[in-house]
Coordinates of C-alpha atoms in Angstrom, one line a residue:
Chain Y
M27 CA 35.0 19.8 -8.4
S28 CA 36.4 18.0 -5.4
T29 CA 34.9 20.7 -3.1
I30 CA 31.5 20.1 -4.6
I31 CA 31.9 16.4 -4.0
V32 CA 33.1 16.9 -0.4
Q33 CA 30.2 19.3 0.2
A34 CA 27.8 16.7 -1.3
V35 CA 29.2 14.0 1.0
V36 CA 28.9 16.3 4.1
S37 CA 25.3 17.3 3.4
G38 CA 24.6 13.7 2.5
I39 CA 25.6 12.6 5.9
V40 CA 23.3 15.2 7.5
T41 CA 20.2 14.2 5.5
G42 CA 21.3 10.6 6.1
C43 CA 21.0 11.2 9.8
I44 CA 17.4 12.2 9.3
Y45 CA 16.7 9.1 7.2
A46 CA 18.4 7.1 9.9
L47 CA 16.1 8.5 12.6
V48 CA 13.0 7.7 10.6
A49 CA 14.4 4.3 9.8
L50 CA 15.0 3.7 13.5
S51 CA 11.4 4.5 14.2
L52 CA 10.3 1.9 11.6
V53 CA 12.7 -0.8 12.6
I54 CA 11.9 -0.8 16.3
I55 CA 8.2 -1.4 15.4
F56 CA 9.1 -4.1 12.9
K57 CA 11.5 -5.9 15.2
T58 CA 9.0 -6.2 18.0
T59 CA 5.6 -6.5 16.3
D60 CA 6.4 -7.6 12.7
V61 CA 4.5 -4.6 11.4
V62 CA 5.8 -2.4 8.7
N63 CA 4.6 1.1 9.4
F64 CA 3.7 2.7 6.1
G65 CA 2.4 5.7 8.1
G66 CA 5.9 6.4 9.5
G67 CA 6.4 9.4 7.2
E68 CA 3.1 10.9 8.4
F69 CA 4.4 10.6 12.0
V70 CA 7.3 12.8 11.0
M71 CA 5.1 15.3 9.2
V72 CA 2.5 15.6 12.0
G73 CA 5.3 15.9 14.5
S74 CA 6.8 18.8 12.7
F75 CA 3.5 20.5 12.3
L76 CA 2.7 20.1 16.0
A77 CA 6.0 21.6 16.9
L78 CA 5.3 24.5 14.5
F79 CA 1.9 25.1 16.0
A80 CA 3.4 25.0 19.5
L81 CA 6.0 27.6 18.5
V82 CA 3.5 29.9 16.8
Y83 CA 0.3 29.6 18.9
L84 CA 1.6 28.7 22.3
G85 CA 4.7 30.8 21.9
V86 CA 6.8 28.3 23.8
G87 CA 10.5 27.9 23.4
Y88 CA 12.1 25.6 20.9
A89 CA 13.1 22.9 23.4
L90 CA 9.6 22.8 24.8
A91 CA 8.0 22.7 21.4
L92 CA 10.2 19.7 20.5
L93 CA 9.2 18.0 23.8
L94 CA 5.5 18.8 23.3
A95 CA 5.5 17.4 19.8
A96 CA 7.4 14.3 20.9
V97 CA 5.0 13.7 23.8
A98 CA 1.9 14.3 21.7
M99 CA 3.2 11.9 19.0
F100 CA 4.0 9.3 21.7
A101 CA 0.4 9.5 22.8
L102 CA -0.8 9.2 19.2
G103 CA 1.4 6.1 18.6
V104 CA 0.2 4.4 21.7
T105 CA -3.4 5.2 20.8
F106 CA -3.1 3.8 17.3
D107 CA -1.6 0.6 18.6
A108 CA -4.2 0.2 21.4
V109 CA -7.2 1.0 19.2
T110 CA -6.3 -0.4 15.8
M111 CA -3.4 -2.8 15.8
N112 CA -4.5 -4.6 18.9
R113 CA -7.8 -5.3 17.2
I114 CA -6.3 -6.4 13.9
G115 CA -3.5 -8.5 15.3
G116 CA -5.7 -10.5 17.5
R117 CA -3.1 -13.1 17.1
L118 CA -0.1 -10.8 17.5
Y119 CA 1.1 -13.0 20.2
T120 CA 2.1 -15.7 17.8
R121 CA 5.0 -15.7 15.4
Q122 CA 3.0 -15.1 12.2
T123 CA 1.4 -11.7 12.0
E124 CA -0.9 -11.4 9.1
L125 CA 0.8 -9.1 6.7
V126 CA -2.0 -7.7 4.5
P127 CA -4.3 -6.3 7.3
T128 CA -1.4 -4.6 9.1
I129 CA 0.0 -3.0 6.0
V130 CA -3.5 -1.9 5.0
A131 CA -4.1 -0.4 8.4
T132 CA -0.9 1.6 8.4
I133 CA -1.6 2.9 4.9
G134 CA -5.0 3.9 6.2
L135 CA -3.3 5.6 9.1
S136 CA -1.1 7.5 6.7
Y137 CA -4.0 8.8 4.7
L138 CA -5.9 9.6 7.9
L139 CA -3.1 11.8 9.3
K140 CA -2.4 13.4 5.9
G141 CA -6.1 14.1 5.5
I142 CA -6.4 15.7 9.0
V143 CA -3.4 17.9 8.5
R144 CA -4.7 19.0 5.1
V145 CA -8.0 20.3 6.6
V146 CA -6.3 22.1 9.4
P147 CA -6.0 25.7 8.4
Y148 CA -2.5 27.2 8.0
T149 CA -1.1 24.1 6.3
E150 CA -2.0 24.9 2.7
E151 CA 1.3 26.6 2.1
P152 CA 4.7 25.0 2.7
R153 CA 6.0 26.0 6.1
R154 CA 9.4 26.3 7.7
I155 CA 10.5 26.0 11.3
P156 CA 13.3 28.3 12.3
P157 CA 16.6 26.5 13.0
L158 CA 17.5 25.7 16.6
F159 CA 20.5 28.0 16.7
N160 CA 21.0 31.0 14.6
A161 CA 24.8 30.6 14.7
P162 CA 26.8 31.5 11.6
P163 CA 27.8 28.5 9.4
I164 CA 31.1 26.8 10.0
F165 CA 33.7 26.8 7.2
V166 CA 36.1 23.9 6.9
G167 CA 38.2 24.8 4.0
D168 CA 35.6 25.6 1.3
V169 CA 33.0 23.3 2.8
V170 CA 30.1 25.0 4.5
I171 CA 28.5 23.3 7.6
Q172 CA 25.3 24.9 8.9
A173 CA 24.8 25.0 12.7
Q174 CA 21.6 23.0 12.2
D175 CA 23.6 20.3 10.6
V176 CA 25.7 19.9 13.7
V177 CA 22.5 19.8 15.8
I178 CA 21.1 17.0 13.6
V179 CA 24.2 14.9 13.8
V180 CA 24.5 15.3 17.5
A181 CA 20.8 14.6 18.1
T182 CA 20.9 11.5 16.0
T183 CA 23.9 10.2 17.9
L184 CA 22.3 10.9 21.2
I185 CA 19.1 9.2 20.2
M186 CA 21.0 6.2 18.9
I187 CA 23.0 5.9 22.2
G188 CA 19.8 6.4 24.2
L189 CA 18.0 3.6 22.2
W190 CA 21.0 1.4 22.6
A191 CA 21.1 1.9 26.3
F192 CA 17.3 1.4 26.5
F193 CA 17.4 -1.9 24.8
R194 CA 20.5 -3.0 26.7
F195 CA 20.0 -1.9 30.3
T196 CA 16.4 -1.2 31.0
M197 CA 13.9 -4.0 31.9
A198 CA 11.5 -2.8 29.3
G199 CA 14.1 -2.7 26.6
R200 CA 15.3 -6.2 27.5
A201 CA 11.7 -7.5 27.5
L202 CA 11.2 -6.0 24.1
R203 CA 14.3 -7.8 22.8
A204 CA 12.8 -11.0 24.2
I205 CA 9.5 -10.3 22.5
S206 CA 11.2 -9.7 19.2
Q207 CA 12.8 -13.1 19.5
N208 CA 9.8 -15.1 20.6
A209 CA 6.6 -13.2 21.5
R210 CA 4.8 -16.3 22.7
A211 CA 7.5 -17.4 25.1
A212 CA 7.9 -13.8 26.3
C213 CA 4.1 -13.7 27.0
L214 CA 4.3 -17.0 28.8
S215 CA 7.1 -15.8 31.1
G216 CA 4.8 -13.0 32.2
M217 CA 5.9 -10.0 30.2
P218 CA 3.2 -7.5 29.5
V219 CA 3.5 -7.9 25.7
R220 CA 0.5 -5.8 24.9
T221 CA 1.7 -2.8 27.0
L222 CA 5.2 -3.1 25.7
R223 CA 4.0 -3.0 22.1
M224 CA 2.1 0.2 22.8
V225 CA 5.3 1.6 24.3
V226 CA 7.2 0.7 21.2
W227 CA 4.6 2.4 18.9
G228 CA 4.8 5.5 21.1
L229 CA 8.5 5.5 21.1
S230 CA 8.6 5.1 17.4
A231 CA 6.2 8.0 16.9
G232 CA 8.2 10.1 19.3
I233 CA 11.4 9.5 17.5
A234 CA 9.7 10.3 14.2
A235 CA 8.5 13.6 15.7
V236 CA 12.0 14.5 16.8
A237 CA 13.2 13.7 13.3
G238 CA 10.5 16.0 11.9
V239 CA 11.4 18.9 14.1
L240 CA 15.1 18.6 13.2
F241 CA 14.3 18.2 9.5
A242 CA 11.8 21.0 9.2
P243 CA 14.4 23.9 9.1
K244 CA 16.2 22.3 6.2
L245 CA 13.2 21.5 4.1
L246 CA 9.8 22.9 3.9
I247 CA 7.0 21.0 5.5
T248 CA 3.8 20.2 3.7
P249 CA 1.1 17.6 4.3
D250 CA 2.9 15.5 1.7
S251 CA 6.2 15.5 3.5
G252 CA 5.4 11.9 4.6
T253 CA 6.8 10.6 1.3
L254 CA 10.1 10.9 3.3
V255 CA 9.2 7.4 4.6
M256 CA 10.4 5.8 1.4
F257 CA 13.9 7.1 2.0
A258 CA 13.7 5.7 5.5
F259 CA 12.6 2.3 4.1
A260 CA 15.6 2.4 1.8
A261 CA 17.9 3.2 4.7
A262 CA 16.4 0.4 6.8
I263 CA 16.7 -2.1 4.0
V264 CA 20.3 -1.2 3.3
G265 CA 20.9 -1.8 7.0
G266 CA 19.0 -5.1 7.1
F267 CA 15.6 -4.0 8.4
T268 CA 16.2 -5.4 11.9
S269 CA 19.4 -3.8 12.9
L270 CA 19.5 -0.4 14.8
P271 CA 23.1 0.4 13.9
G272 CA 22.2 -0.8 10.4
C273 CA 19.7 2.0 10.1
V274 CA 22.3 4.7 10.8
V275 CA 24.8 3.2 8.4
G276 CA 22.0 2.7 5.8
G277 CA 20.7 6.2 6.3
I278 CA 24.1 7.8 5.8
V279 CA 24.9 5.5 2.8
L280 CA 21.6 6.6 1.2
G281 CA 22.0 10.3 2.0
V282 CA 25.5 10.3 0.5
T283 CA 24.6 8.2 -2.5
Q284 CA 21.7 10.4 -3.3
N285 CA 23.7 13.6 -3.2
L286 CA 26.5 12.0 -5.3
V287 CA 23.9 10.9 -7.8
G288 CA 22.6 14.4 -8.0
V289 CA 26.1 15.9 -8.5
L290 CA 27.6 13.2 -10.7
I291 CA 24.7 11.8 -12.7
A292 CA 21.7 13.9 -13.0
P293 CA 19.5 15.9 -10.6
Q294 CA 16.3 14.2 -11.9
A295 CA 17.7 10.9 -10.8
I296 CA 17.7 11.9 -7.1
S297 CA 14.1 11.0 -6.6
V298 CA 14.4 7.5 -7.9
T299 CA 17.6 6.7 -6.1
P300 CA 16.0 5.2 -2.9
F301 CA 13.7 2.9 -4.9
F302 CA 16.5 1.8 -7.1
I303 CA 18.6 1.0 -3.9
I304 CA 15.7 -0.9 -2.4
M305 CA 15.4 -3.1 -5.4
V306 CA 19.1 -3.7 -5.8
V307 CA 19.7 -4.5 -2.2
L308 CA 16.6 -6.8 -1.9
L309 CA 17.7 -8.7 -5.0
L310 CA 21.3 -9.1 -4.3
R311 CA 21.5 -9.1 -0.6
P312 CA 18.1 -9.3 1.0
Q313 CA 19.5 -9.4 4.5
G314 CA 21.2 -6.0 4.0
L315 CA 24.5 -5.0 5.5
F316 CA 23.7 -5.9 9.1
G317 CA 20.6 -8.1 9.0
D318 CA 21.0 -11.4 10.8
A319 CA 20.0 -14.8 9.6
I320 CA 17.2 -15.0 12.2
A321 CA 15.7 -12.0 10.6
L322 CA 15.5 -13.8 7.3
K323 CA 14.0 -16.9 8.9
K324 CA 11.5 -14.7 10.7
V325 CA 9.6 -13.6 7.6
Chain S
M244 CA -10.8 -28.2 -14.4
F245 CA -13.3 -28.8 -11.6
G246 CA -16.5 -28.5 -13.6
S247 CA -17.4 -25.3 -15.5
P248 CA -19.1 -22.2 -14.1
T249 CA -22.8 -22.7 -13.6
L250 CA -25.4 -21.0 -15.6
R251 CA -26.3 -18.9 -12.6
Q252 CA -22.8 -17.5 -12.6
L253 CA -22.6 -16.9 -16.3
A254 CA -26.1 -15.4 -16.8
P255 CA -25.3 -12.1 -15.0
L256 CA -22.5 -11.6 -17.5
L257 CA -24.9 -11.8 -20.4
A258 CA -27.2 -9.5 -18.5
L259 CA -24.3 -7.1 -18.1
V260 CA -23.7 -6.9 -21.8
L261 CA -27.3 -6.7 -22.8
G262 CA -27.9 -4.1 -20.1
A263 CA -25.0 -2.0 -21.3
L264 CA -26.4 -2.1 -24.9
A265 CA -29.8 -1.1 -23.7
L266 CA -28.6 1.7 -21.3
Q267 CA -26.1 3.1 -23.8
Q268 CA -28.8 5.4 -25.3
L269 CA -30.7 6.1 -22.0
L270 CA -28.1 7.2 -19.5
P271 CA -26.5 10.7 -19.6
Q272 CA -22.9 11.0 -20.7
Y273 CA -21.6 11.5 -17.1
F274 CA -23.2 8.3 -15.8
L275 CA -21.7 6.4 -18.7
Y276 CA -18.3 7.7 -17.8
V277 CA -18.7 6.6 -14.2
G278 CA -19.9 3.2 -15.4
N279 CA -16.9 2.8 -17.7
L280 CA -14.6 3.8 -14.8
L281 CA -16.2 1.3 -12.4
M282 CA -16.0 -1.5 -14.9
M283 CA -12.3 -0.7 -15.5
Y284 CA -11.7 -0.8 -11.8
V285 CA -13.4 -4.2 -11.5
I286 CA -10.8 -5.6 -13.9
L287 CA -8.0 -3.9 -12.1
V288 CA -9.1 -5.1 -8.7
I289 CA -9.7 -8.7 -9.8
G290 CA -6.2 -8.7 -11.2
L291 CA -4.8 -7.5 -7.9
D292 CA -6.9 -10.1 -6.1
L293 CA -5.3 -12.9 -8.1
L294 CA -2.1 -12.1 -6.3
I295 CA -3.2 -10.9 -2.9
G296 CA -6.4 -12.8 -2.3
W297 CA -5.8 -16.0 -4.2
S298 CA -2.1 -16.7 -3.9
G299 CA -1.4 -14.5 -0.8
Q300 CA 1.5 -12.6 -2.4
F301 CA 1.4 -9.0 -1.2
A302 CA 2.8 -7.2 -4.3
F303 CA 2.4 -3.5 -4.9
A304 CA 3.5 -3.3 -8.6
H305 CA 0.0 -3.7 -9.9
I306 CA -0.4 0.0 -10.9
A307 CA 2.8 -0.1 -12.8
F308 CA 1.4 -2.8 -15.1
F309 CA -1.8 -0.8 -15.4
G310 CA 0.4 2.1 -16.6
I311 CA 2.2 -0.1 -19.0
G312 CA -1.1 -1.2 -20.4
I313 CA -2.3 2.4 -20.9
Y314 CA 0.9 3.7 -22.4
A315 CA 1.6 0.7 -24.6
T316 CA -2.0 0.6 -26.0
T317 CA -1.8 4.3 -26.8
I318 CA 1.7 4.2 -28.3
L319 CA 1.0 1.1 -30.4
G320 CA -2.2 2.8 -31.7
T321 CA -0.7 6.2 -32.5
R322 CA 2.8 5.4 -33.6
Y323 CA 2.3 2.1 -35.3
D324 CA -1.3 2.5 -36.4
L325 CA -2.3 -0.8 -34.9
P326 CA -6.1 -1.2 -34.4
F327 CA -7.3 -1.4 -30.8
L328 CA -8.1 -5.1 -31.1
I329 CA -4.5 -5.8 -31.7
A330 CA -2.9 -3.0 -29.7
M331 CA -4.8 -3.9 -26.5
P332 CA -3.9 -7.6 -26.3
V333 CA -0.3 -6.8 -27.3
A334 CA -0.1 -4.2 -24.5
A335 CA -1.6 -6.7 -22.1
M336 CA 0.9 -9.3 -23.1
L337 CA 3.7 -6.7 -22.7
A338 CA 2.5 -5.9 -19.2
G339 CA 2.4 -9.7 -18.6
A340 CA 5.9 -10.1 -19.9
V341 CA 7.2 -7.4 -17.6
G342 CA 5.3 -9.1 -14.7
F343 CA 6.9 -12.4 -15.7
L344 CA 10.3 -10.9 -15.7
I345 CA 10.0 -9.2 -12.3
A346 CA 8.4 -12.3 -10.9
F347 CA 11.6 -14.2 -11.1
P348 CA 13.5 -12.1 -8.6
A349 CA 10.3 -11.2 -6.7
T350 CA 9.3 -14.7 -5.9
R351 CA 12.5 -15.2 -4.0
L352 CA 11.4 -12.5 -1.6
R353 CA 8.8 -13.0 1.1
A354 CA 6.1 -11.1 2.9
V355 CA 7.1 -7.5 3.6
Y356 CA 10.3 -7.6 1.5
L357 CA 8.2 -8.5 -1.5
A358 CA 5.8 -5.6 -0.7
L359 CA 8.7 -3.1 -0.5
A360 CA 10.5 -4.4 -3.6
T361 CA 7.4 -4.2 -5.7
F362 CA 6.5 -0.9 -4.3
A363 CA 9.9 0.4 -5.3
F364 CA 9.4 -1.1 -8.8
A365 CA 6.1 0.8 -9.1
E366 CA 7.8 4.1 -8.1
C367 CA 10.6 3.4 -10.6
A368 CA 8.0 2.8 -13.3
Q369 CA 6.4 6.1 -12.6
W370 CA 9.7 7.8 -12.7
V371 CA 10.4 6.2 -16.1
A372 CA 7.1 7.4 -17.4
R373 CA 7.9 10.9 -16.1
T374 CA 11.5 11.1 -17.6
W375 CA 11.3 9.1 -20.8
D376 CA 10.3 12.1 -22.8
S377 CA 10.7 10.7 -26.3
V378 CA 8.2 8.0 -25.7
T379 CA 5.8 9.1 -22.9
K380 CA 6.2 12.9 -23.4
G381 CA 7.1 13.0 -19.7
A382 CA 4.9 14.9 -17.2
D383 CA 3.0 16.6 -20.0
G384 CA 1.3 13.3 -20.8
L385 CA 0.0 11.7 -24.0
Q386 CA -3.1 12.4 -26.0
I387 CA -5.2 9.3 -26.6
P388 CA -6.9 9.6 -30.0
P389 CA -10.3 8.1 -30.6
T390 CA -10.1 4.6 -31.9
S391 CA -12.3 2.2 -33.7
I392 CA -13.1 -1.5 -33.4
L393 CA -14.0 -3.3 -36.6
G394 CA -15.4 -0.1 -38.0
Y395 CA -17.3 0.8 -34.9
A396 CA -15.9 4.2 -33.9
V397 CA -15.2 4.6 -30.2
G398 CA -15.0 8.3 -29.7
N399 CA -16.7 9.0 -26.4
D400 CA -18.1 7.4 -23.3
Q401 CA -21.3 6.5 -24.9
H402 CA -19.6 4.5 -27.7
A403 CA -17.1 2.9 -25.2
F404 CA -19.8 1.8 -22.7
P405 CA -20.9 -1.5 -24.4
V406 CA -17.3 -2.2 -25.5
V407 CA -16.1 -1.9 -21.9
A408 CA -19.0 -4.1 -20.8
I409 CA -18.1 -6.8 -23.3
I410 CA -14.4 -6.8 -22.2
L411 CA -15.5 -6.9 -18.6
A412 CA -17.8 -9.8 -19.3
L413 CA -15.1 -11.7 -21.1
V414 CA -12.6 -11.0 -18.2
L415 CA -15.2 -12.1 -15.6
A416 CA -16.0 -15.3 -17.6
A417 CA -12.3 -16.1 -17.9
T418 CA -11.9 -15.5 -14.1
L419 CA -14.8 -17.9 -13.4
Y420 CA -13.2 -20.6 -15.5
L421 CA -9.8 -19.8 -13.8
Q422 CA -11.4 -20.1 -10.4
R423 CA -12.3 -23.7 -11.1
S424 CA -8.9 -24.7 -12.5
R425 CA -6.2 -26.7 -10.9
F426 CA -4.1 -23.6 -11.0
A427 CA -6.4 -21.7 -8.7
R428 CA -6.4 -24.5 -6.2
S429 CA -2.6 -24.4 -6.3
M430 CA -2.6 -20.7 -5.6
S431 CA -4.9 -21.2 -2.6
A432 CA -2.7 -24.0 -1.3
I433 CA 0.3 -21.6 -1.5
R434 CA -1.6 -18.9 0.3
E435 CA -2.3 -21.3 3.1
S436 CA 1.1 -22.8 3.4
E437 CA 4.0 -22.8 1.0
H438 CA 5.6 -25.8 2.7
V439 CA 2.5 -28.0 2.6
A440 CA 1.9 -26.9 -1.0
S441 CA 5.3 -27.9 -2.1
A442 CA 5.1 -31.1 -0.1
S443 CA 1.9 -31.9 -2.0
G444 CA 3.7 -31.7 -5.3
I445 CA 2.9 -28.1 -6.3
D446 CA 5.7 -26.3 -8.1
V447 CA 5.5 -23.2 -5.8
K448 CA 7.8 -21.1 -7.8
R449 CA 6.1 -21.8 -11.1
V450 CA 2.7 -21.1 -9.7
K451 CA 3.8 -17.8 -8.1
I452 CA 5.5 -16.7 -11.4
L453 CA 2.3 -17.6 -13.3
S454 CA 0.1 -15.7 -10.9
F455 CA 2.3 -12.6 -11.2
T456 CA 2.1 -12.8 -14.9
L457 CA -1.7 -13.3 -15.0
S458 CA -2.2 -10.5 -12.6
A459 CA -0.1 -8.2 -14.7
I460 CA -2.1 -9.2 -17.8
Y461 CA -5.3 -8.2 -16.0
A462 CA -3.8 -4.9 -15.2
G463 CA -2.7 -4.5 -18.8
V464 CA -6.2 -5.2 -20.0
A465 CA -7.5 -2.6 -17.6
G466 CA -5.0 -0.2 -19.0
G467 CA -6.3 -0.9 -22.5
V468 CA -9.8 -0.3 -21.3
Y469 CA -8.7 3.1 -19.9
T470 CA -7.7 4.3 -23.3
L471 CA -11.2 3.6 -24.7
F472 CA -12.9 6.3 -22.6
N473 CA -10.1 8.7 -21.7
S474 CA -8.4 11.1 -24.1
F475 CA -5.4 11.9 -22.0
V476 CA -2.8 10.1 -19.8
N477 CA 0.0 11.4 -17.7
P478 CA 2.4 9.7 -15.2
D479 CA 0.2 10.7 -12.2
I480 CA -2.0 7.7 -13.0
L481 CA 0.9 5.5 -11.9
G482 CA 1.1 7.1 -8.5
V483 CA 0.7 5.7 -5.0
A484 CA -2.7 7.3 -4.6
Q485 CA -4.1 5.1 -7.4
L486 CA -2.6 2.1 -5.9
V487 CA -4.1 2.8 -2.5
L488 CA -7.4 3.3 -4.2
V489 CA -7.4 -0.1 -5.8
L490 CA -6.1 -1.7 -2.6
T491 CA -9.0 0.0 -0.7
M492 CA -11.5 -1.4 -3.2
L493 CA -10.0 -4.9 -2.5
V494 CA -10.1 -4.6 1.2
V495 CA -13.5 -3.0 1.5
G496 CA -15.1 -5.3 -1.0
G497 CA -13.5 -8.5 0.3
S498 CA -10.5 -10.2 -1.2
G499 CA -10.6 -13.7 -2.4
S500 CA -13.9 -13.5 -4.2
I501 CA -15.1 -12.1 -7.5
A502 CA -18.3 -10.7 -6.0
G503 CA -16.3 -9.0 -3.3
C504 CA -14.0 -7.3 -5.9
V505 CA -17.0 -6.1 -7.9
L506 CA -18.6 -4.8 -4.7
G507 CA -15.5 -3.0 -3.6
A508 CA -14.8 -1.4 -7.0
V509 CA -18.4 -0.1 -7.2
L510 CA -18.6 1.2 -3.6
I511 CA -15.2 2.9 -3.5
G512 CA -15.1 3.9 -7.1
I513 CA -18.3 5.8 -6.8
L514 CA -17.1 7.6 -3.6
P515 CA -15.2 10.4 -5.4
E516 CA -18.1 11.0 -7.6
V517 CA -20.4 11.3 -4.6
L518 CA -18.0 13.6 -2.9
R519 CA -17.9 15.7 -6.1
A520 CA -21.6 16.2 -5.8
A521 CA -21.1 17.3 -2.1
P522 CA -20.2 20.9 -1.4
R523 CA -16.7 22.0 -2.3
S524 CA -15.6 22.3 1.3
M525 CA -16.0 18.5 1.6
L526 CA -13.5 17.8 -1.1
V527 CA -10.5 18.4 1.2
W528 CA -11.8 15.6 3.4
Q529 CA -11.3 13.0 0.7
E530 CA -8.0 11.7 1.9
F531 CA -9.2 11.6 5.4
F532 CA -12.3 9.6 4.4
Y533 CA -10.1 7.1 2.5
G534 CA -7.9 6.6 5.5
L535 CA -10.9 6.3 7.8
I536 CA -12.6 3.8 5.6
L537 CA -9.4 1.7 5.2
V538 CA -8.7 1.6 9.0
L539 CA -12.3 0.9 10.0
A540 CA -12.8 -1.7 7.2
I541 CA -9.7 -3.6 8.2
M542 CA -10.7 -3.4 11.9
F543 CA -14.3 -4.4 11.8
M544 CA -14.6 -6.3 8.5
P545 CA -11.2 -7.9 7.8
R546 CA -12.8 -9.8 4.9
G547 CA -14.6 -6.9 3.5
F548 CA -18.3 -6.3 3.0
F549 CA -18.7 -9.5 1.1
G550 CA -17.0 -11.5 3.8
A551 CA -19.1 -9.8 6.5
W552 CA -22.2 -10.6 4.5
Q553 CA -21.2 -14.2 4.1
A554 CA -20.5 -14.6 7.8
W555 CA -23.9 -13.0 8.6
R556 CA -25.6 -15.3 6.1
D557 CA -23.9 -18.4 7.5
R558 CA -24.9 -17.4 11.0
A559 CA -28.4 -16.8 9.9
R560 CA -28.5 -20.2 8.2
H561 CA -27.0 -21.8 11.2
A562 CA -29.6 -20.2 13.5
A563 CA -32.4 -21.3 11.1
D564 CA -31.1 -24.9 11.1
K565 CA -31.0 -24.9 14.9
R566 CA -34.5 -23.5 15.1
D567 CA -35.7 -26.2 12.7
A568 CA -34.1 -28.9 14.7
Q569 CA -35.5 -27.5 17.8
A570 CA -39.0 -27.3 16.3
S571 CA -38.9 -30.8 15.0
Q572 CA -37.7 -32.0 18.3
D573 CA -40.6 -30.2 20.0
T574 CA -43.2 -31.8 17.7
R575 CA -41.7 -35.2 18.3
L576 CA -41.8 -34.7 22.1
R577 CA -45.4 -33.4 21.8
A578 CA -46.4 -36.3 19.7
K579 CA -44.8 -38.7 22.2
A580 CA -46.5 -36.9 25.1
S581 CA -49.9 -37.1 23.4
T582 CA -49.5 -40.9 22.6
E583 CA -48.5 -41.5 26.2
A584 CA -51.5 -39.5 27.4
S585 CA -53.9 -41.4 25.2
S586 CA -52.6 -44.8 26.2

């Protein structure tokens, strides 16, 4: 029994890392533009399909496919912000972003992407991307760790560190932090707010694509894989919705909880776990584990 | 109350009922089905508009209340042999009661947190419908037997058509009265600014909870209407797709106005039927079209078709006023010139 639980915890951490990556892609957008991207899951799904097509049709290597998918998704994110969000949020420079139009637009985006993928041939059946390494699984006692699991954890850590460094040390990252605190003041002090927002959307889509490519070997990809976004929302909410480390902690908490629920309570309850967690956290501690007071005042 | 609805507003409702009675025999069964469906959507959309358009609370739980309405009406009818005229109001009240209960915690949340919490609630509701086998028969779904209203058997779309029209007319009339109430003004005040509203003596929390409850009751009524012309329900009806459909109707039609809701429900509700008539290869594009319509509508008509039409009408009226003013000025000048010339 204890082995099963340890195994559940280990694989929970791995799926939690994927949730964390997707949650990061949502949170960086929310922090800087006050937009909640309901199409985040479709970014993941489209990213993994793009990588799959690059692998199959272009015959490129794994690393190049990952890169191509990430770059293509970056472009998609930038385009969506430039074309749609810019127009809707005519007043995005001010504190108050109108909620309903932005949410409706991102829901529209999610249907749009899902619809496009569905009409592309070759997507009717669930697909799988081969894992990055075909190394044999590692045994720690009775617990099995797949090579892909190690890749996922390492990649998440690297992206996390990269994002932290980006927001800490680069000019663009610091400008983005300024924008998230006060967009109008940032604009007045000469920061190219509009461009930076496009960069954030691109970055978010790029991270989502990486998450999709990493995730695809573990689960099958279908046009409906975008529902993954709800797990990411749950992870982000546990972490406070504005905190980057919070996403990672929230993702892992969610992944582990989900697996333990599956083992200890009932497998049917797995699918409802994230929603239950969202409700409980929002009711009892809306600021999450790491959300700051400003974040609460902000909305 | 700020006056009562004008005759011009109430007359179409009478026309709706009379028209339904007249068309009941004329239209083919399929058109009657689409008509029933559209009228149900109008009730559903107006209920959602109470929250989103009127009081500015972005809540996603609407479809869960719709599901409660459907399941409760069916179960009350089959297990407890209650007639529809009792089962439907009880089901609507039940939906309202659940709405009332979740409103207490929900009104503490704002903006996007409210959206996410209610979204999670809707997903939980779907999960309950799927797993609570002893009551909802799980994913297999429930059969809805034909019902009868005061001896009038409602077995198919043709029978249901006038009944649905009457319910819709009553709901619309109630909404017209509601629109002129003090309560509606309080909701708009909260939408514009909660601080100002509470400073003006509006009990913000109470109004929010009431609007949640009312919106849930509308959804419950729509659920009861669903049972009149459908013979089957399963948990898929509580899904995100359904929610997005209703939201699309609201956005495309124009939130905040009854006419906009009706317009949106008809335009978007008829779309799947039109696509069904199109070749089969078009069917896979359905999701894409919904997405495209949503994005384009919110980009170019943020207040929906109705809002766009209003803006166009105002502009036209403004231009006409300007033209009139110009014209009268011209005649005045000409008159002045002619008097000067003659003197």
